[in-house]
Amino acid sequence: MKQNATIKCALSGAAAGVLNGLFGAGGGMVLVPLLTGWCDLEDRRAFATGLSIILPMCLVSLFVYALHDAVDFYGSIPYLLGGFAGGLLGGIFFRKVPVKWLHRALGVLILYGGIRKLLG
């Protein structure tokens, strides 16, 4: 990997990490577009690579949040169970959904979340 490409990838990860640390989520919403547009990853590879980046980044954020006693571990159990099931289903259907629809779905989720936060 060229030095310029390495810097772009590191900056993309940093942007995702800052969002994840500030908001507890959201890194993937920035990361996937950066991986495809700025780091020249193929679309499906960017979605899958985003997961490999988000997991450790979330663990770091979780650790920092836990140090500040801001995590309800027991309250998160039902969400984890649903998340495991949803992750399994999403992984199974990942190859079956056209990339165009993956991008559209991500865009709709970002738009929906943004509108809710602006109006709520």
mmCIF file with all atom_site columns, C-alpha atoms in Angstrom:
data_model
loop_
_atom_site.group_PDB
_atom_site.id
_atom_site.type_symbol
_atom_site.label_atom_id
_atom_site.label_alt_id
_atom_site.label_comp_id
_atom_site.label_asym_id
_atom_site.label_entity_id
_atom_site.label_seq_id
_atom_site.pdbx_PDB_ins_code
_atom_site.Cartn_x
_atom_site.Cartn_y
_atom_site.Cartn_z
_atom_site.occupancy
_atom_site.B_iso_or_equiv
_atom_site.pdbx_formal_charge
_atom_site.auth_seq_id
_atom_site.auth_comp_id
_atom_site.auth_asym_id
_atom_site.auth_atom_id
_atom_site.pdbx_PDB_model_num
ATOM 1   C CA . MET A 1 1   ? 0.000   0.000   0.000  1.00 0.00 ? 1   MET A CA 1
ATOM 2   C CA . LYS A 1 2   ? 1.358   3.415   -0.917 1.00 0.00 ? 2   LYS A CA 1
ATOM 3   C CA . GLN A 1 3   ? 2.102   5.889   1.851  1.00 0.00 ? 3   GLN A CA 1
ATOM 4   C CA . ASN A 1 4   ? -0.615  8.282   0.607  1.00 0.00 ? 4   ASN A CA 1
ATOM 5   C CA . ALA A 1 5   ? -3.170  5.455   0.604  1.00 0.00 ? 5   ALA A CA 1
ATOM 6   C CA . THR A 1 6   ? -2.102  4.404   4.106  1.00 0.00 ? 6   THR A CA 1
ATOM 7   C CA . ILE A 1 7   ? -2.587  7.969   5.349  1.00 0.00 ? 7   ILE A CA 1
ATOM 8   C CA . LYS A 1 8   ? -6.047  8.153   3.738  1.00 0.00 ? 8   LYS A CA 1
ATOM 9   C CA . CYS A 1 9   ? -7.048  4.867   5.358  1.00 0.00 ? 9   CYS A CA 1
ATOM 10  C CA . ALA A 1 10  ? -5.724  5.959   8.755  1.00 0.00 ? 10  ALA A CA 1
ATOM 11  C CA . LEU A 1 11  ? -7.583  9.283   8.514  1.00 0.00 ? 11  LEU A CA 1
ATOM 12  C CA . SER A 1 12  ? -10.765 7.445   7.525  1.00 0.00 ? 12  SER A CA 1
ATOM 13  C CA . GLY A 1 13  ? -10.415 5.215   10.571 1.00 0.00 ? 13  GLY A CA 1
ATOM 14  C CA . ALA A 1 14  ? -9.732  8.226   12.775 1.00 0.00 ? 14  ALA A CA 1
ATOM 15  C CA . ALA A 1 15  ? -12.878 9.997   11.535 1.00 0.00 ? 15  ALA A CA 1
ATOM 16  C CA . ALA A 1 16  ? -14.935 6.891   12.247 1.00 0.00 ? 16  ALA A CA 1
ATOM 17  C CA . GLY A 1 17  ? -13.298 6.499   15.665 1.00 0.00 ? 17  GLY A CA 1
ATOM 18  C CA . VAL A 1 18  ? -14.052 10.080  16.690 1.00 0.00 ? 18  VAL A CA 1
ATOM 19  C CA . LEU A 1 19  ? -17.723 9.678   15.739 1.00 0.00 ? 19  LEU A CA 1
ATOM 20  C CA . ASN A 1 20  ? -17.921 6.338   17.482 1.00 0.00 ? 20  ASN A CA 1
ATOM 21  C CA . GLY A 1 21  ? -16.329 7.723   20.627 1.00 0.00 ? 21  GLY A CA 1
ATOM 22  C CA . LEU A 1 22  ? -18.477 10.846  20.716 1.00 0.00 ? 22  LEU A CA 1
ATOM 23  C CA . PHE A 1 23  ? -21.821 9.287   19.906 1.00 0.00 ? 23  PHE A CA 1
ATOM 24  C CA . GLY A 1 24  ? -21.372 5.629   20.810 1.00 0.00 ? 24  GLY A CA 1
ATOM 25  C CA . ALA A 1 25  ? -22.077 4.742   17.183 1.00 0.00 ? 25  ALA A CA 1
ATOM 26  C CA . GLY A 1 26  ? -21.996 6.240   13.734 1.00 0.00 ? 26  GLY A CA 1
ATOM 27  C CA . GLY A 1 27  ? -18.473 5.352   12.717 1.00 0.00 ? 27  GLY A CA 1
ATOM 28  C CA . GLY A 1 28  ? -19.679 2.963   10.040 1.00 0.00 ? 28  GLY A CA 1
ATOM 29  C CA . MET A 1 29  ? -21.885 5.607   8.488  1.00 0.00 ? 29  MET A CA 1
ATOM 30  C CA . VAL A 1 30  ? -18.787 7.637   7.746  1.00 0.00 ? 30  VAL A CA 1
ATOM 31  C CA . LEU A 1 31  ? -16.391 4.761   7.253  1.00 0.00 ? 31  LEU A CA 1
ATOM 32  C CA . VAL A 1 32  ? -18.114 2.948   4.376  1.00 0.00 ? 32  VAL A CA 1
ATOM 33  C CA . PRO A 1 33  ? -18.375 6.043   2.146  1.00 0.00 ? 33  PRO A CA 1
ATOM 34  C CA . LEU A 1 34  ? -14.747 6.937   2.954  1.00 0.00 ? 34  LEU A CA 1
ATOM 35  C CA . LEU A 1 35  ? -13.552 3.419   2.174  1.00 0.00 ? 35  LEU A CA 1
ATOM 36  C CA . THR A 1 36  ? -15.313 3.394   -1.193 1.00 0.00 ? 36  THR A CA 1
ATOM 37  C CA . GLY A 1 37  ? -14.793 6.994   -2.255 1.00 0.00 ? 37  GLY A CA 1
ATOM 38  C CA . TRP A 1 38  ? -11.483 7.974   -0.741 1.00 0.00 ? 38  TRP A CA 1
ATOM 39  C CA . CYS A 1 39  ? -9.648  4.680   -0.220 1.00 0.00 ? 39  CYS A CA 1
ATOM 40  C CA . ASP A 1 40  ? -10.864 3.067   -3.469 1.00 0.00 ? 40  ASP A CA 1
ATOM 41  C CA . LEU A 1 41  ? -12.179 -0.154  -1.941 1.00 0.00 ? 41  LEU A CA 1
ATOM 42  C CA . GLU A 1 42  ? -14.753 -2.102  -3.909 1.00 0.00 ? 42  GLU A CA 1
ATOM 43  C CA . ASP A 1 43  ? -18.239 -1.618  -2.464 1.00 0.00 ? 43  ASP A CA 1
ATOM 44  C CA . ARG A 1 44  ? -18.851 -5.032  -0.907 1.00 0.00 ? 44  ARG A CA 1
ATOM 45  C CA . ARG A 1 45  ? -15.308 -5.150  0.433  1.00 0.00 ? 45  ARG A CA 1
ATOM 46  C CA . ALA A 1 46  ? -15.836 -1.716  2.020  1.00 0.00 ? 46  ALA A CA 1
ATOM 47  C CA . PHE A 1 47  ? -19.008 -2.859  3.804  1.00 0.00 ? 47  PHE A CA 1
ATOM 48  C CA . ALA A 1 48  ? -17.289 -6.011  5.103  1.00 0.00 ? 48  ALA A CA 1
ATOM 49  C CA . THR A 1 49  ? -14.018 -4.244  5.947  1.00 0.00 ? 49  THR A CA 1
ATOM 50  C CA . GLY A 1 50  ? -16.010 -1.606  7.805  1.00 0.00 ? 50  GLY A CA 1
ATOM 51  C CA . LEU A 1 51  ? -17.205 -4.340  10.168 1.00 0.00 ? 51  LEU A CA 1
ATOM 52  C CA . SER A 1 52  ? -13.657 -5.473  10.886 1.00 0.00 ? 52  SER A CA 1
ATOM 53  C CA . ILE A 1 53  ? -12.771 -1.882  11.780 1.00 0.00 ? 53  ILE A CA 1
ATOM 54  C CA . ILE A 1 54  ? -15.925 -1.059  13.733 1.00 0.00 ? 54  ILE A CA 1
ATOM 55  C CA . LEU A 1 55  ? -15.722 -4.038  16.110 1.00 0.00 ? 55  LEU A CA 1
ATOM 56  C CA . PRO A 1 56  ? -12.362 -3.181  17.701 1.00 0.00 ? 56  PRO A CA 1
ATOM 57  C CA . MET A 1 57  ? -13.231 0.525   17.604 1.00 0.00 ? 57  MET A CA 1
ATOM 58  C CA . CYS A 1 58  ? -16.461 -0.180  19.490 1.00 0.00 ? 58  CYS A CA 1
ATOM 59  C CA . LEU A 1 59  ? -14.562 -2.251  22.037 1.00 0.00 ? 59  LEU A CA 1
ATOM 60  C CA . VAL A 1 60  ? -12.209 0.677   22.687 1.00 0.00 ? 60  VAL A CA 1
ATOM 61  C CA . SER A 1 61  ? -15.157 3.066   23.048 1.00 0.00 ? 61  SER A CA 1
ATOM 62  C CA . LEU A 1 62  ? -16.931 0.581   25.324 1.00 0.00 ? 62  LEU A CA 1
ATOM 63  C CA . PHE A 1 63  ? -13.855 0.349   27.531 1.00 0.00 ? 63  PHE A CA 1
ATOM 64  C CA . VAL A 1 64  ? -13.653 4.135   27.886 1.00 0.00 ? 64  VAL A CA 1
ATOM 65  C CA . TYR A 1 65  ? -17.397 4.418   28.549 1.00 0.00 ? 65  TYR A CA 1
ATOM 66  C CA . ALA A 1 66  ? -17.165 1.625   31.150 1.00 0.00 ? 66  ALA A CA 1
ATOM 67  C CA . LEU A 1 67  ? -14.318 3.452   32.900 1.00 0.00 ? 67  LEU A CA 1
ATOM 68  C CA . HIS A 1 68  ? -16.721 6.359   33.332 1.00 0.00 ? 68  HIS A CA 1
ATOM 69  C CA . ASP A 1 69  ? -19.484 4.037   34.599 1.00 0.00 ? 69  ASP A CA 1
ATOM 70  C CA . ALA A 1 70  ? -21.696 4.940   31.637 1.00 0.00 ? 70  ALA A CA 1
ATOM 71  C CA . VAL A 1 71  ? -22.636 1.419   30.501 1.00 0.00 ? 71  VAL A CA 1
ATOM 72  C CA . ASP A 1 72  ? -25.692 -0.593  31.512 1.00 0.00 ? 72  ASP A CA 1
ATOM 73  C CA . PHE A 1 73  ? -24.316 -4.048  30.782 1.00 0.00 ? 73  PHE A CA 1
ATOM 74  C CA . TYR A 1 74  ? -27.381 -5.948  32.050 1.00 0.00 ? 74  TYR A CA 1
ATOM 75  C CA . GLY A 1 75  ? -29.784 -3.672  30.214 1.00 0.00 ? 75  GLY A CA 1
ATOM 76  C CA . SER A 1 76  ? -27.923 -4.303  26.976 1.00 0.00 ? 76  SER A CA 1
ATOM 77  C CA . ILE A 1 77  ? -28.499 -8.075  26.986 1.00 0.00 ? 77  ILE A CA 1
ATOM 78  C CA . PRO A 1 78  ? -31.818 -8.049  25.048 1.00 0.00 ? 78  PRO A CA 1
ATOM 79  C CA . TYR A 1 79  ? -30.256 -5.760  22.422 1.00 0.00 ? 79  TYR A CA 1
ATOM 80  C CA . LEU A 1 80  ? -27.264 -8.070  22.117 1.00 0.00 ? 80  LEU A CA 1
ATOM 81  C CA . LEU A 1 81  ? -29.502 -11.083 21.552 1.00 0.00 ? 81  LEU A CA 1
ATOM 82  C CA . GLY A 1 82  ? -31.431 -9.238  18.856 1.00 0.00 ? 82  GLY A CA 1
ATOM 83  C CA . GLY A 1 83  ? -28.191 -7.899  17.425 1.00 0.00 ? 83  GLY A CA 1
ATOM 84  C CA . PHE A 1 84  ? -26.696 -11.368 17.125 1.00 0.00 ? 84  PHE A CA 1
ATOM 85  C CA . ALA A 1 85  ? -29.778 -12.609 15.279 1.00 0.00 ? 85  ALA A CA 1
ATOM 86  C CA . GLY A 1 86  ? -29.859 -9.528  13.046 1.00 0.00 ? 86  GLY A CA 1
ATOM 87  C CA . GLY A 1 87  ? -26.137 -9.785  12.331 1.00 0.00 ? 87  GLY A CA 1
ATOM 88  C CA . LEU A 1 88  ? -26.537 -13.413 11.342 1.00 0.00 ? 88  LEU A CA 1
ATOM 89  C CA . LEU A 1 89  ? -29.420 -12.620 8.996  1.00 0.00 ? 89  LEU A CA 1
ATOM 90  C CA . GLY A 1 90  ? -27.630 -9.616  7.536  1.00 0.00 ? 90  GLY A CA 1
ATOM 91  C CA . GLY A 1 91  ? -24.512 -11.682 6.921  1.00 0.00 ? 91  GLY A CA 1
ATOM 92  C CA . ILE A 1 92  ? -26.531 -14.386 5.195  1.00 0.00 ? 92  ILE A CA 1
ATOM 93  C CA . PHE A 1 93  ? -28.310 -11.905 2.907  1.00 0.00 ? 93  PHE A CA 1
ATOM 94  C CA . PHE A 1 94  ? -25.230 -9.704  2.302  1.00 0.00 ? 94  PHE A CA 1
ATOM 95  C CA . ARG A 1 95  ? -24.235 -11.390 -0.976 1.00 0.00 ? 95  ARG A CA 1
ATOM 96  C CA . LYS A 1 96  ? -27.834 -11.565 -2.193 1.00 0.00 ? 96  LYS A CA 1
ATOM 97  C CA . VAL A 1 97  ? -28.596 -7.851  -1.955 1.00 0.00 ? 97  VAL A CA 1
ATOM 98  C CA . PRO A 1 98  ? -27.387 -5.727  -4.889 1.00 0.00 ? 98  PRO A CA 1
ATOM 99  C CA . VAL A 1 99  ? -24.718 -3.183  -3.917 1.00 0.00 ? 99  VAL A CA 1
ATOM 100 C CA . LYS A 1 100 ? -26.930 -0.381  -5.208 1.00 0.00 ? 100 LYS A CA 1
ATOM 101 C CA . TRP A 1 101 ? -29.567 -1.312  -2.613 1.00 0.00 ? 101 TRP A CA 1
ATOM 102 C CA . LEU A 1 102 ? -26.993 -1.623  0.160  1.00 0.00 ? 102 LEU A CA 1
ATOM 103 C CA . HIS A 1 103 ? -25.929 1.968   -0.540 1.00 0.00 ? 103 HIS A CA 1
ATOM 104 C CA . ARG A 1 104 ? -29.530 3.146   -0.704 1.00 0.00 ? 104 ARG A CA 1
ATOM 105 C CA . ALA A 1 105 ? -30.399 1.421   2.563  1.00 0.00 ? 105 ALA A CA 1
ATOM 106 C CA . LEU A 1 106 ? -27.387 2.967   4.289  1.00 0.00 ? 106 LEU A CA 1
ATOM 107 C CA . GLY A 1 107 ? -28.328 6.384   2.907  1.00 0.00 ? 107 GLY A CA 1
ATOM 108 C CA . VAL A 1 108 ? -31.930 6.029   4.091  1.00 0.00 ? 108 VAL A CA 1
ATOM 109 C CA . LEU A 1 109 ? -30.788 4.989   7.572  1.00 0.00 ? 109 LEU A CA 1
ATOM 110 C CA . ILE A 1 110 ? -28.425 7.956   7.802  1.00 0.00 ? 110 ILE A CA 1
ATOM 111 C CA . LEU A 1 111 ? -31.131 10.325  6.570  1.00 0.00 ? 111 LEU A CA 1
ATOM 112 C CA . TYR A 1 112 ? -33.757 8.880   8.925  1.00 0.00 ? 112 TYR A CA 1
ATOM 113 C CA . GLY A 1 113 ? -31.429 9.116   11.920 1.00 0.00 ? 113 GLY A CA 1
ATOM 114 C CA . GLY A 1 114 ? -30.432 12.668  11.046 1.00 0.00 ? 114 GLY A CA 1
ATOM 115 C CA . ILE A 1 115 ? -34.019 13.844  10.632 1.00 0.00 ? 115 ILE A CA 1
ATOM 116 C CA . ARG A 1 116 ? -35.043 12.236  13.938 1.00 0.00 ? 116 ARG A CA 1
ATOM 117 C CA . LYS A 1 117 ? -32.228 13.970  15.768 1.00 0.00 ? 117 LYS A CA 1
ATOM 118 C CA . LEU A 1 118 ? -32.938 17.320  14.161 1.00 0.00 ? 118 LEU A CA 1
ATOM 119 C CA . LEU A 1 119 ? -36.646 17.179  14.929 1.00 0.00 ? 119 LEU A CA 1
ATOM 120 C CA . GLY A 1 120 ? -36.476 15.410  18.284 1.00 0.00 ? 120 GLY A CA 1
#
